[in-house]
mmCIF file of C-alpha atoms in Angstrom:
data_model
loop_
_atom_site.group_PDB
_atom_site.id
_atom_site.type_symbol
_atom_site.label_atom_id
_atom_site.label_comp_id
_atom_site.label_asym_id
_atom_site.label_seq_id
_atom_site.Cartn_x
_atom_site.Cartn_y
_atom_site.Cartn_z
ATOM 1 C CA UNK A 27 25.449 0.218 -11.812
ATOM 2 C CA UNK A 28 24.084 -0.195 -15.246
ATOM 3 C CA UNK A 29 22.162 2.217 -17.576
ATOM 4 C CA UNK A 30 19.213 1.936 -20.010
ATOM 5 C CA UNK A 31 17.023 3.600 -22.471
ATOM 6 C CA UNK A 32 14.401 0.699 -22.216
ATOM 7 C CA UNK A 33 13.061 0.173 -18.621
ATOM 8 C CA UNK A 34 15.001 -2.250 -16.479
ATOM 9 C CA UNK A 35 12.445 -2.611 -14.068
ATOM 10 C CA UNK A 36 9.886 -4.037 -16.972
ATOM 11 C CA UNK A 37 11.113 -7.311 -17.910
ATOM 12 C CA UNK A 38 11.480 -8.296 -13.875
ATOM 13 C CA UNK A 39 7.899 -7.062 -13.488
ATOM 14 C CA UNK A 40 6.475 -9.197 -16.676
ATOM 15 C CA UNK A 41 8.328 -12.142 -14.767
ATOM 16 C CA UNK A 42 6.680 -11.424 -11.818
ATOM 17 C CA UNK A 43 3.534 -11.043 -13.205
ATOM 18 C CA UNK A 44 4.377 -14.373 -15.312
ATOM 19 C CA UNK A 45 5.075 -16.283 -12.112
ATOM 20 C CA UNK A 46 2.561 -15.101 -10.055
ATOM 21 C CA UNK A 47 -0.630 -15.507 -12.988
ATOM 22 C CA UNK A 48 -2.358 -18.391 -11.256
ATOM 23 C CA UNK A 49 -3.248 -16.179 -8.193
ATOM 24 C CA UNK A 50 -6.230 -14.266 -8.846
ATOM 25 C CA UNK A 51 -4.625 -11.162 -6.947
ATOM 26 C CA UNK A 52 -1.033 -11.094 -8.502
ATOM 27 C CA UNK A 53 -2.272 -7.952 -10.507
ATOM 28 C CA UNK A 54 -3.801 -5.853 -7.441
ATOM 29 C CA UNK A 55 -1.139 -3.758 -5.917
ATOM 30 C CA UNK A 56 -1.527 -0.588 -3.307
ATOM 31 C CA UNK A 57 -1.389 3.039 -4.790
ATOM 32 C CA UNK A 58 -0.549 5.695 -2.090
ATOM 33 C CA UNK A 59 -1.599 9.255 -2.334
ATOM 34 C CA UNK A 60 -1.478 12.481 -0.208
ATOM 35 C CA UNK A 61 -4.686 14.275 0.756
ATOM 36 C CA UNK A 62 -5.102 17.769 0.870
ATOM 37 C CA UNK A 63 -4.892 17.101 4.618
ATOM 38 C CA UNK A 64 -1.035 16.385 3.768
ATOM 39 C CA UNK A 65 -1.941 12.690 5.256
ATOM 40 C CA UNK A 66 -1.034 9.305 3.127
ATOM 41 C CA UNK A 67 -3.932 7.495 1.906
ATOM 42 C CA UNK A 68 -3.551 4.100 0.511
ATOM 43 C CA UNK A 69 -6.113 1.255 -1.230
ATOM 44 C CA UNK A 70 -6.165 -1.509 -3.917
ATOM 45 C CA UNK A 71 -6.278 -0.813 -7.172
ATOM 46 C CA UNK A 72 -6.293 -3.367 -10.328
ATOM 47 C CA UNK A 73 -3.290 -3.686 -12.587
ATOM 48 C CA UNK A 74 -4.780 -2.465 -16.324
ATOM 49 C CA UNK A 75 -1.849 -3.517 -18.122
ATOM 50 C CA UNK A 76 1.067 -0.882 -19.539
ATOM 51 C CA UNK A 77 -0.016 1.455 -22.067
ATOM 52 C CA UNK A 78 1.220 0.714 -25.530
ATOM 53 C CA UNK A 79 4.617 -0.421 -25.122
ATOM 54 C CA UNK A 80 5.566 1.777 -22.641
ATOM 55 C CA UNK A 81 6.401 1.767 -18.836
ATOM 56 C CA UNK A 82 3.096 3.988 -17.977
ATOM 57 C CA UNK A 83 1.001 1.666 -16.013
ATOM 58 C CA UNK A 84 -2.887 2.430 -16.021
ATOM 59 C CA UNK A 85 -5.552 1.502 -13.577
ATOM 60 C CA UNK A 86 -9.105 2.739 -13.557
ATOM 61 C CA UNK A 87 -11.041 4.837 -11.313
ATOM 62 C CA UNK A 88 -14.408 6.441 -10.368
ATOM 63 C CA UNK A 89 -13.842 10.252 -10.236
ATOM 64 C CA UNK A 90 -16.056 10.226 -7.191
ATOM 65 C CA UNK A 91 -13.374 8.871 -5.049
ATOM 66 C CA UNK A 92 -11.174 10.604 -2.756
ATOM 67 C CA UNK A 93 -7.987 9.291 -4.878
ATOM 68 C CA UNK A 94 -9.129 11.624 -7.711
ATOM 69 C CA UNK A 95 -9.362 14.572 -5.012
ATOM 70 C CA UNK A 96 -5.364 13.614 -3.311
ATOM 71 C CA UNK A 97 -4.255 13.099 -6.930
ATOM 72 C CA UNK A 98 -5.373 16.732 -8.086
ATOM 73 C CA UNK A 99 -3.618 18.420 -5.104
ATOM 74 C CA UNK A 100 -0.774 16.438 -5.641
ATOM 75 C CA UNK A 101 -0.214 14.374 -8.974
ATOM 76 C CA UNK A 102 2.555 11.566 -7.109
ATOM 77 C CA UNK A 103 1.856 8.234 -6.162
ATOM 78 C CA UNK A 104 3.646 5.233 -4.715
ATOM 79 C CA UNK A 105 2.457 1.793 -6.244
ATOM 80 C CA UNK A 106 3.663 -1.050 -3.926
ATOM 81 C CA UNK A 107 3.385 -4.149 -5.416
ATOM 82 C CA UNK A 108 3.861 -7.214 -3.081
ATOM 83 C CA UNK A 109 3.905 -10.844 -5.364
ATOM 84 C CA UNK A 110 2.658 -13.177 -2.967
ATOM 85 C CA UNK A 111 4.242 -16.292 -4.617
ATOM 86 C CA UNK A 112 7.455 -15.182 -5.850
ATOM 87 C CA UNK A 113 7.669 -12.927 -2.380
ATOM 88 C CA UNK A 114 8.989 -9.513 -4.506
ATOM 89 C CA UNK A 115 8.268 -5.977 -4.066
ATOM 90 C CA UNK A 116 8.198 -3.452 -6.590
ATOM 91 C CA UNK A 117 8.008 -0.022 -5.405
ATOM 92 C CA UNK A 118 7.005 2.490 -7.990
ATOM 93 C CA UNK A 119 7.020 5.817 -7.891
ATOM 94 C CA UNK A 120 5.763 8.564 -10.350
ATOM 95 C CA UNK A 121 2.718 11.217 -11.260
ATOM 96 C CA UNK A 122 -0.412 10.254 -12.284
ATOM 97 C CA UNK A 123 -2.560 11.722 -15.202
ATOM 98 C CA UNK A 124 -6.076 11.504 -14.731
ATOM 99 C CA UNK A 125 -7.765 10.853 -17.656
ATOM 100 C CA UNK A 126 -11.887 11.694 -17.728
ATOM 101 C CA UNK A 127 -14.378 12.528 -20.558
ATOM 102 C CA UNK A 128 -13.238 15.923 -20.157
ATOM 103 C CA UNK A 129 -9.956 15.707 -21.691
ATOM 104 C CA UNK A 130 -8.926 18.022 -24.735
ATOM 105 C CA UNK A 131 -6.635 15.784 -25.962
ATOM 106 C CA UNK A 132 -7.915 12.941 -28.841
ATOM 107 C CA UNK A 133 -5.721 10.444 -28.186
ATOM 108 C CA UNK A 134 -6.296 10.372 -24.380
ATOM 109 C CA UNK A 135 -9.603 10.198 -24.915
ATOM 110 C CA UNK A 136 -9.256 7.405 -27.240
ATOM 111 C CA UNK A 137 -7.061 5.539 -23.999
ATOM 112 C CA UNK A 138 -9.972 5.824 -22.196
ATOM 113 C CA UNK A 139 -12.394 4.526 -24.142
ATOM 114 C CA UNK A 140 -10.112 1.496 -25.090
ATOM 115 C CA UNK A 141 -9.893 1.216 -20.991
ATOM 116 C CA UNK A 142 -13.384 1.315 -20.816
ATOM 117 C CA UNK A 143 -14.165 -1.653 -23.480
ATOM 118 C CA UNK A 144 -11.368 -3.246 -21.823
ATOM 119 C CA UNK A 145 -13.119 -3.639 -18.400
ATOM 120 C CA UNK A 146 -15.905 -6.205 -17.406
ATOM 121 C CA UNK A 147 -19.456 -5.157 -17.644
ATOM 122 C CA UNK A 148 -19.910 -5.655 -14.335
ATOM 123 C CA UNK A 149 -16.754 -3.628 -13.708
ATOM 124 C CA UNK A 150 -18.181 -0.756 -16.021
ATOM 125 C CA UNK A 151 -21.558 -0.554 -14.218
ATOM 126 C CA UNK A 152 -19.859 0.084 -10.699
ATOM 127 C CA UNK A 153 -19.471 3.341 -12.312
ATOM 128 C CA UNK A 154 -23.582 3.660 -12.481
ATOM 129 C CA UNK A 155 -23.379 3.531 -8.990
ATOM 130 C CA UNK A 156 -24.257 5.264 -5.920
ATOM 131 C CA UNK A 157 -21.024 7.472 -5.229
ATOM 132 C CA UNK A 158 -18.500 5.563 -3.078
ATOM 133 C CA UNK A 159 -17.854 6.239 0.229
ATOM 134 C CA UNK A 160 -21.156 7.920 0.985
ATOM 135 C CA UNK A 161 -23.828 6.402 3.602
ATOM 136 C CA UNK A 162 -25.685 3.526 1.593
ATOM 137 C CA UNK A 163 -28.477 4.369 1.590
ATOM 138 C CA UNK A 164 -29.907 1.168 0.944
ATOM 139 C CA UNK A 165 -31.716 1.617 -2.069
ATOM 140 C CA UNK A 166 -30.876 -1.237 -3.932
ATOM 141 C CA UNK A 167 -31.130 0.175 -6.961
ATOM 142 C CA UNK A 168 -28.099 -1.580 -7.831
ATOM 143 C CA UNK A 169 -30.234 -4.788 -9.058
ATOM 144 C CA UNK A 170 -32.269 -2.916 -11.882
ATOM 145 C CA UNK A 171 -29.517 -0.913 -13.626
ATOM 146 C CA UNK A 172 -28.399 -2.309 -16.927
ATOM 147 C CA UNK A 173 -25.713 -1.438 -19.029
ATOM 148 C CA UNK A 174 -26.116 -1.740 -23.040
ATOM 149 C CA UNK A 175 -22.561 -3.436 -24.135
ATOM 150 C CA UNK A 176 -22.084 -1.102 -27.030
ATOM 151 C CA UNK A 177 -22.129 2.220 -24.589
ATOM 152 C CA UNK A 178 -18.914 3.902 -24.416
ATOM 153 C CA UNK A 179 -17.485 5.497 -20.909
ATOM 154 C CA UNK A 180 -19.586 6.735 -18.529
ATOM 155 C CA UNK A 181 -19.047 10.531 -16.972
ATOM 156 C CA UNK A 182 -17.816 8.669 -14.022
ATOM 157 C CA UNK A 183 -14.888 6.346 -15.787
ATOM 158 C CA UNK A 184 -11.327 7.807 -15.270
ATOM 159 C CA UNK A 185 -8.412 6.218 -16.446
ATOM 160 C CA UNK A 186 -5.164 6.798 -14.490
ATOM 161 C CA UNK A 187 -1.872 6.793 -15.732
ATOM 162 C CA UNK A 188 1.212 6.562 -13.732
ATOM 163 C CA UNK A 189 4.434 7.554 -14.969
ATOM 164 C CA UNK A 190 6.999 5.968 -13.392
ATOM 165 C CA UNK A 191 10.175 7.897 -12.311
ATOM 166 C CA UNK A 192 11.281 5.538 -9.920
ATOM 167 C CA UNK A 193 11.632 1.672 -8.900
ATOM 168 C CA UNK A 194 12.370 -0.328 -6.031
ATOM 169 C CA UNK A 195 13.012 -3.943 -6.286
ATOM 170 C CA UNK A 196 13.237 -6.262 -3.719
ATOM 171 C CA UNK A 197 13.507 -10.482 -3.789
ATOM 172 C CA UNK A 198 13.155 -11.577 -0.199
ATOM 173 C CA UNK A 199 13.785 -15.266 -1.422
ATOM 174 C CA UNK A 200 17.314 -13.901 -2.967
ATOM 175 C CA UNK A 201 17.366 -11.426 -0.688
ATOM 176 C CA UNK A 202 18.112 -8.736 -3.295
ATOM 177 C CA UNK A 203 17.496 -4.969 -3.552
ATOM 178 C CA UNK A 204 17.801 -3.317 -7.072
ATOM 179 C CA UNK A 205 17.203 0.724 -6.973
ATOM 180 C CA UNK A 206 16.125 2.272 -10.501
ATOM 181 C CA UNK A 207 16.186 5.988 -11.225
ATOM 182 C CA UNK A 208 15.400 7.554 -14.401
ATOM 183 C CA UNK A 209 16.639 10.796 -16.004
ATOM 184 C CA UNK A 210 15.563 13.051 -18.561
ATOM 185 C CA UNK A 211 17.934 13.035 -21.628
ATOM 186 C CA UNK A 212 17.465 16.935 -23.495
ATOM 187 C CA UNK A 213 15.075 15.631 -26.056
ATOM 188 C CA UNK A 214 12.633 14.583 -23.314
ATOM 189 C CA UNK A 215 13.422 10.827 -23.662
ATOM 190 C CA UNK A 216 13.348 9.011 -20.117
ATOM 191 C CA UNK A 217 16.911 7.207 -19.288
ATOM 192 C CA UNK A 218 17.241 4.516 -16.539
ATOM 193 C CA UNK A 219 20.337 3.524 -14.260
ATOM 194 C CA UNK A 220 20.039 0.770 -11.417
ATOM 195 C CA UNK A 221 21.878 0.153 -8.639
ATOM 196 C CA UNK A 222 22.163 -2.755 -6.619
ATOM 197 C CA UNK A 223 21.740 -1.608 -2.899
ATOM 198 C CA UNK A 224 21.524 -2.997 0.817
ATOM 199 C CA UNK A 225 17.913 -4.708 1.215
ATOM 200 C CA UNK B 8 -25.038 4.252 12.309
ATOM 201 C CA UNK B 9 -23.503 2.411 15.474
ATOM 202 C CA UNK B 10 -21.327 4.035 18.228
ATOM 203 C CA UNK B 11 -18.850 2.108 20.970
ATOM 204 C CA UNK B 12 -15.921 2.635 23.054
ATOM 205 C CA UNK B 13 -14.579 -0.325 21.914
ATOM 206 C CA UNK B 14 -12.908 -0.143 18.672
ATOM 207 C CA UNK B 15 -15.341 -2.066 16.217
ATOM 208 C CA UNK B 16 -13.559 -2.674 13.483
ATOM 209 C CA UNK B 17 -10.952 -4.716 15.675
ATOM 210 C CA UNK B 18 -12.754 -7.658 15.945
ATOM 211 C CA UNK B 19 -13.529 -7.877 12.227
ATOM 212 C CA UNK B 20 -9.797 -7.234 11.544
ATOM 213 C CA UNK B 21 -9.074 -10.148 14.437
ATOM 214 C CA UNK B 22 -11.627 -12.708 11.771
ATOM 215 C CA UNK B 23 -10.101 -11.708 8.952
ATOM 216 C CA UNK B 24 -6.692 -13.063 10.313
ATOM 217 C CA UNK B 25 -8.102 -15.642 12.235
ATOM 218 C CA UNK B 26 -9.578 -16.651 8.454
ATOM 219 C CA UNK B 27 -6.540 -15.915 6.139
ATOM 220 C CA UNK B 28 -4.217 -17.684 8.928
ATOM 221 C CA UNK B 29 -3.133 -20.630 6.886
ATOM 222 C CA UNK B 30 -1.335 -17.552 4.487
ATOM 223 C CA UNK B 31 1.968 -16.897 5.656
ATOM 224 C CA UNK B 32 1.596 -13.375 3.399
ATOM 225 C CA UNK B 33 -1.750 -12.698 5.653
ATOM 226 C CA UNK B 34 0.346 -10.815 8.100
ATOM 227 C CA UNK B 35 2.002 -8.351 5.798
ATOM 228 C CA UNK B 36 0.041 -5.227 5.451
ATOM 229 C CA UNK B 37 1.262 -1.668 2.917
ATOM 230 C CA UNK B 38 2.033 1.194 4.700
ATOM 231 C CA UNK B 39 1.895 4.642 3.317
ATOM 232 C CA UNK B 40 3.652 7.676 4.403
ATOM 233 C CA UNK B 41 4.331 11.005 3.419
ATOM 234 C CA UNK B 42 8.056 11.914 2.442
ATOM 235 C CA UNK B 43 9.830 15.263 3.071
ATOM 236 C CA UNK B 44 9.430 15.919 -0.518
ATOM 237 C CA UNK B 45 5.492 16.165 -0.326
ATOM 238 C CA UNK B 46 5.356 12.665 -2.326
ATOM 239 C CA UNK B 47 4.171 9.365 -0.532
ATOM 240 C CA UNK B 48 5.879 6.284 -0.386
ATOM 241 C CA UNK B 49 4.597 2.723 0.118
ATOM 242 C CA UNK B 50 5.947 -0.663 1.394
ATOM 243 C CA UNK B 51 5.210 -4.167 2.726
ATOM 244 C CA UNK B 52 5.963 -4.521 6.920
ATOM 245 C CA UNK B 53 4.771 -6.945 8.832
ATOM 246 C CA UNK B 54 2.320 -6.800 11.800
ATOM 247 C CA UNK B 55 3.213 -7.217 14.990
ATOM 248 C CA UNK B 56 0.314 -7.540 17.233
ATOM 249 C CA UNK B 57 -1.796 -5.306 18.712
ATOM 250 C CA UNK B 58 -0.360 -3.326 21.980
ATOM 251 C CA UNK B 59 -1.590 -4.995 24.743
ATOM 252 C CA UNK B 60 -5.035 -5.129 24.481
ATOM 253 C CA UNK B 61 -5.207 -1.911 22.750
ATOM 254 C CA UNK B 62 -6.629 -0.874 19.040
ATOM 255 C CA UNK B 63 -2.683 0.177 18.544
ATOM 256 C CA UNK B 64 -1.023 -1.767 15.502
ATOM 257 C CA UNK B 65 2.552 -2.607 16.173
ATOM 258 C CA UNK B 66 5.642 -2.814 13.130
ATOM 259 C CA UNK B 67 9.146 -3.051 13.576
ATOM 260 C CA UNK B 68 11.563 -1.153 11.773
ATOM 261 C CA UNK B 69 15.532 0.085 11.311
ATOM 262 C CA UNK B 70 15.479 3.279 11.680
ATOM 263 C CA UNK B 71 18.195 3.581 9.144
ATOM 264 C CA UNK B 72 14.667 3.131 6.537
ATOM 265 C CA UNK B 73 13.695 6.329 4.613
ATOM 266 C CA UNK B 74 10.078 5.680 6.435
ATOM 267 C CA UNK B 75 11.619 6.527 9.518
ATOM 268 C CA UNK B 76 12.428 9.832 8.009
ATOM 269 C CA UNK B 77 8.837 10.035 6.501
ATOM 270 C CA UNK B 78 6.964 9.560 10.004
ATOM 271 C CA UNK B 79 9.380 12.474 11.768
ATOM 272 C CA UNK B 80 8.579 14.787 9.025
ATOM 273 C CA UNK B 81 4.605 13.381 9.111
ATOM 274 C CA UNK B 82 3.508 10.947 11.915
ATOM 275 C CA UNK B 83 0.428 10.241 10.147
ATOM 276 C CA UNK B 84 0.684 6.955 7.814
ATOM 277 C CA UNK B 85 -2.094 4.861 6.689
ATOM 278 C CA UNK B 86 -1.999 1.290 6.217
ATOM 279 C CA UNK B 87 -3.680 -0.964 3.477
ATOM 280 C CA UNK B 88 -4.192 -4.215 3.953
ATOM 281 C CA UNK B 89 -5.731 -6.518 1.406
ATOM 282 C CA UNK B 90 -7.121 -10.618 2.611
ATOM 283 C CA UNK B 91 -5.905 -12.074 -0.473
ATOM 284 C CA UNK B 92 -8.327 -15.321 0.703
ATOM 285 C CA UNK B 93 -11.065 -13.762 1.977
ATOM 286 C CA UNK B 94 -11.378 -10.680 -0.063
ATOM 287 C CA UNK B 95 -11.334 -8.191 2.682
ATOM 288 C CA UNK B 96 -9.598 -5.028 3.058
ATOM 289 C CA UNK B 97 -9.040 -2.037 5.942
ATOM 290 C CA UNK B 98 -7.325 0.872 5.456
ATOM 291 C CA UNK B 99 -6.185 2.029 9.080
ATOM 292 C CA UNK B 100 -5.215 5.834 9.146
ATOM 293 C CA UNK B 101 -3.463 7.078 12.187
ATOM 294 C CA UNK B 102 -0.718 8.587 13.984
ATOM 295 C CA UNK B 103 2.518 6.664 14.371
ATOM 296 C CA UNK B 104 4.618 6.503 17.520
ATOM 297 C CA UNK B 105 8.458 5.751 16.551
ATOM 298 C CA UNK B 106 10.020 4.320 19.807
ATOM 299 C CA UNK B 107 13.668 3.725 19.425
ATOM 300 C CA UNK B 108 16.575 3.415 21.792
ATOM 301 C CA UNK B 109 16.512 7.196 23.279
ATOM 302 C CA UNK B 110 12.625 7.016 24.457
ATOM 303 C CA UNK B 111 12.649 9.005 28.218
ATOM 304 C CA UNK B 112 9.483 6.672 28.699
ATOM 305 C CA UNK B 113 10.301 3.305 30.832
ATOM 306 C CA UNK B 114 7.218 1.958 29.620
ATOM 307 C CA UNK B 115 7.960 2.307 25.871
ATOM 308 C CA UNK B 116 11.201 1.029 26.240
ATOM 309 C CA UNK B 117 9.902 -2.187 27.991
ATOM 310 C CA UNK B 118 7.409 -2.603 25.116
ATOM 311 C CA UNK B 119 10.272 -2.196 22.324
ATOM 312 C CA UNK B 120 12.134 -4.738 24.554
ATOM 313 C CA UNK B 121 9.336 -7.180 24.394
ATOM 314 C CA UNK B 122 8.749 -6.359 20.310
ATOM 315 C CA UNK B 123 12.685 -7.377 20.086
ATOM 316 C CA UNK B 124 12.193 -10.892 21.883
ATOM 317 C CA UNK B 125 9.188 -11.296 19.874
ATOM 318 C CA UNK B 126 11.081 -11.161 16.498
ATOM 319 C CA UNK B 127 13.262 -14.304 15.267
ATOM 320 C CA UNK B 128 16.860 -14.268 15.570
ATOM 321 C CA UNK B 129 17.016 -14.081 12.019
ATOM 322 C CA UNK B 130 14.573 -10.684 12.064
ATOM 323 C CA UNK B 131 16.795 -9.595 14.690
ATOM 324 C CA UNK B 132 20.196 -9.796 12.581
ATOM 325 C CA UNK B 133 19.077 -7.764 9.942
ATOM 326 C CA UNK B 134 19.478 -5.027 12.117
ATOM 327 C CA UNK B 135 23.333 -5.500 11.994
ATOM 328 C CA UNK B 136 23.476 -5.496 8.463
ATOM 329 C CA UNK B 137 24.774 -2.663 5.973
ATOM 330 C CA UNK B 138 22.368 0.810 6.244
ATOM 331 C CA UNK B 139 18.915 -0.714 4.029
ATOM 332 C CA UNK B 140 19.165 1.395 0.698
ATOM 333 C CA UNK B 141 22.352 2.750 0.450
ATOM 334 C CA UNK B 142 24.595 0.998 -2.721
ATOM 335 C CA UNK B 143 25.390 -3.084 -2.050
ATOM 336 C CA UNK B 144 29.241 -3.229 -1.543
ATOM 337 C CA UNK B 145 28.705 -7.216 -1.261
ATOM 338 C CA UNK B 146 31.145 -7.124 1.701
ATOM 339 C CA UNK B 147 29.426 -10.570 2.635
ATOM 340 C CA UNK B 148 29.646 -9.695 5.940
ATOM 341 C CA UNK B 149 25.901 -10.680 7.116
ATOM 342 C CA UNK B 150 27.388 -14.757 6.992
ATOM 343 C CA UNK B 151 29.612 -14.335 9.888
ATOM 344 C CA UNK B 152 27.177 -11.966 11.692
ATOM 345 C CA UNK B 153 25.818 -13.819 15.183
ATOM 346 C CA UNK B 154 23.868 -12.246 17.935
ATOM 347 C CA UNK B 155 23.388 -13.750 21.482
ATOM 348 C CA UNK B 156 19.639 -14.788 21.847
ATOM 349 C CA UNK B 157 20.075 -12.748 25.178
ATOM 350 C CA UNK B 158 21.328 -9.343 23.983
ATOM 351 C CA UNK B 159 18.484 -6.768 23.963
ATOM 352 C CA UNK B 160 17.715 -4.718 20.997
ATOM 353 C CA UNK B 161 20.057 -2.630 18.918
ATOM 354 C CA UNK B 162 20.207 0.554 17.984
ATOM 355 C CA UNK B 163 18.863 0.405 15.108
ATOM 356 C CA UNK B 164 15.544 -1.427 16.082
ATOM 357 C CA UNK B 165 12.528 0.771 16.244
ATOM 358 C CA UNK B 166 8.858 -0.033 17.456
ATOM 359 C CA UNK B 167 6.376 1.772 15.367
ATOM 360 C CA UNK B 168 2.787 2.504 16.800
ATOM 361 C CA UNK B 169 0.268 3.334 14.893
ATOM 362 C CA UNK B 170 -3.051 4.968 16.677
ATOM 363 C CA UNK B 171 -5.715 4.674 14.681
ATOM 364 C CA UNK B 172 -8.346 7.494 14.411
ATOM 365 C CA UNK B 173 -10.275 6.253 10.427
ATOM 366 C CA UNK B 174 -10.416 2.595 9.622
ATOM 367 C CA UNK B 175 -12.101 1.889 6.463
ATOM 368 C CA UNK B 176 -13.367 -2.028 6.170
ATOM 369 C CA UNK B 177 -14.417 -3.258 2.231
ATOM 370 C CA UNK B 178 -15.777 -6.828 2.072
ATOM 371 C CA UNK B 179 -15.689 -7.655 -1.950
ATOM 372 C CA UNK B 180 -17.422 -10.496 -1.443
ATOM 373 C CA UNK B 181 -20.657 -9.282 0.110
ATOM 374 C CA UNK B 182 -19.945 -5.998 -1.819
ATOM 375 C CA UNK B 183 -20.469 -4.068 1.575
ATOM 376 C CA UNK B 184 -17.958 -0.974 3.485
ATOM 377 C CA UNK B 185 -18.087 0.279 6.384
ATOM 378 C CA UNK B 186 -16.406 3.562 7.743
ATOM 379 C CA UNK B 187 -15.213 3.866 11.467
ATOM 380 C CA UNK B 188 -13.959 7.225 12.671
ATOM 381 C CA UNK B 189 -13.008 7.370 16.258
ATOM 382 C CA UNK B 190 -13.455 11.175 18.160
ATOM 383 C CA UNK B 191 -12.222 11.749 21.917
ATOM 384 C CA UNK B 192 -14.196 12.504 24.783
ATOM 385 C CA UNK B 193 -13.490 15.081 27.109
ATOM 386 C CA UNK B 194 -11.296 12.682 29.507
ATOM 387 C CA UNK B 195 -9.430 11.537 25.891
ATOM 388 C CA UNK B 196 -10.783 8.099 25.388
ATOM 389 C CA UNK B 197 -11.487 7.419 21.963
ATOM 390 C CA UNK B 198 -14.780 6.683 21.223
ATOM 391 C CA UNK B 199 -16.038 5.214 17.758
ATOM 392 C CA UNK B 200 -19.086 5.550 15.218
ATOM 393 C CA UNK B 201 -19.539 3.403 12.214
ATOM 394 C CA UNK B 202 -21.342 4.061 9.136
ATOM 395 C CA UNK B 203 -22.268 2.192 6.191
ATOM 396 C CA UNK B 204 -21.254 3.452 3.074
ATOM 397 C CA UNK B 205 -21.630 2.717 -0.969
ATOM 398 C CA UNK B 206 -18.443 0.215 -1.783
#
């Protein structure tokens, strides 16, 4: 067992990430949530990189989706994280803040909007869409809309940040299982042990 | 909007291995449950065929594995499976059967049987090892474990069944979705619709 004030986790994730940069879907992962039908739901989401130099890991949304609705009844999600190359699993477990244009706090606001410029434009006009998971209706409007680069986040444009509180590792060429657990010291500050455990 | 008593989505699902084939990882699929804690949790398993010639989705598991847990506290799991080649995904949301050892149905005990012989030797021995999750005491012991090819499964070896009722199909190539959702007649055969929806 070994204990850290940095995340543990991190550097084996950069690695991963490192290893696994030539495939096109190293940085898509699955985020579980539960509905307010107390059933999982699960889908891809993109890897947006780690926020500052943090652990938090952000991925963006459309708040018309259903994740936005399981994530207000209940804030937890499990990212699993399968690295098709390097065959390792992170398993990451935390609570998500959902960050929209509604926020009251300035910095989080300014996180989105750095999210925002951060994405494609073809990524940020999704969000000028028809709302997803409705019946198409076939409109094709799709074609016409345009997007002037300089526009900051639409209504739409969430960005989600998990907080991770927990981390499962697993190497299936090694064969290795590495269990990370944080703790809260009494100033707030996040504290990490690991634990090597049966895969 | 299309209707069928066949399940519709199976056949794209069938393609879309049939496509990704020459990717060992095409077979691996996320599956999300609901813990005893209200949070979800997520992880890689493998697919194991369809059940007979069902819509049913078969895993294997130990049922030492916290999911185990999960599914007796919530049957319902949904599973998210990405094409990595083809850019497809399905999210498959259903109820999960967990047949182990102490089933009072002949029939499901024959099928675990059969989901036993079906796995490698070296899938099989796992099942011997140290209780997945619990701290590594790298006893070593999994070198001199053997199995006779003959001896039927172990306790620990589960068949999972998952029943789907809501498969959700996202090409991101042609940009297109499609929602299934199955309902039961008055006899109880599932019956399906399909809808197109915005991606």
């Amino acid at each position: 067992m070994g204990s850290s004030a940095t995340a543990p986790w991190k550097q084996l994730l950069l690695n991963a990430l490192q290893s696994n940069s030539h495939l096109k879907h190293s940085s898509y992962f699955q985020l579980a949530t539960v509905g307010n039908n107390g059933r999982p739901s699960n889908r891809t989401v993109v890897f947006r990189g780690f926020q500052d130099d943090s652990d938090k890991i952000q991925m963006n949304t459309d708040s018309r989706t259903r994740k936005i609705e399981d994530l207000k009844h209940c804030p937890f999600a499990e990212i699993c994280w399968y690295f098709t190359d390097t065959w390792e699993q992170f398993r990451i477990n935390g609570k998500v803040d959902i960050i929209d244009g509604y926020s009251a706090d300035p910095l989080k606001l300014q996180h989105r909007e750095k999210a925002w410029f951060a994405s494609s434009l073809r990524s940020r006009l999704q969000y000028l869409g028809p709302t997803p998971g409705l019946p198409s209706l076939n409109e094709e409007l799709s074609e016409k809309t345009s997007l002037d680069p300089s526009t900051g986040p639409v209504g739409a444009f969430c960005l989600l940040l998990l907080d991770p509180d927990q981390v499962d590792y697993l190497n299936l060429k090694s064969n290795e299982r590495q269990s990370f657990t944080s703790t809260r010291t009494g100033s707030g500050e996040k504290f990490w042990t690991s634990d090597k455990v049966n895969p």
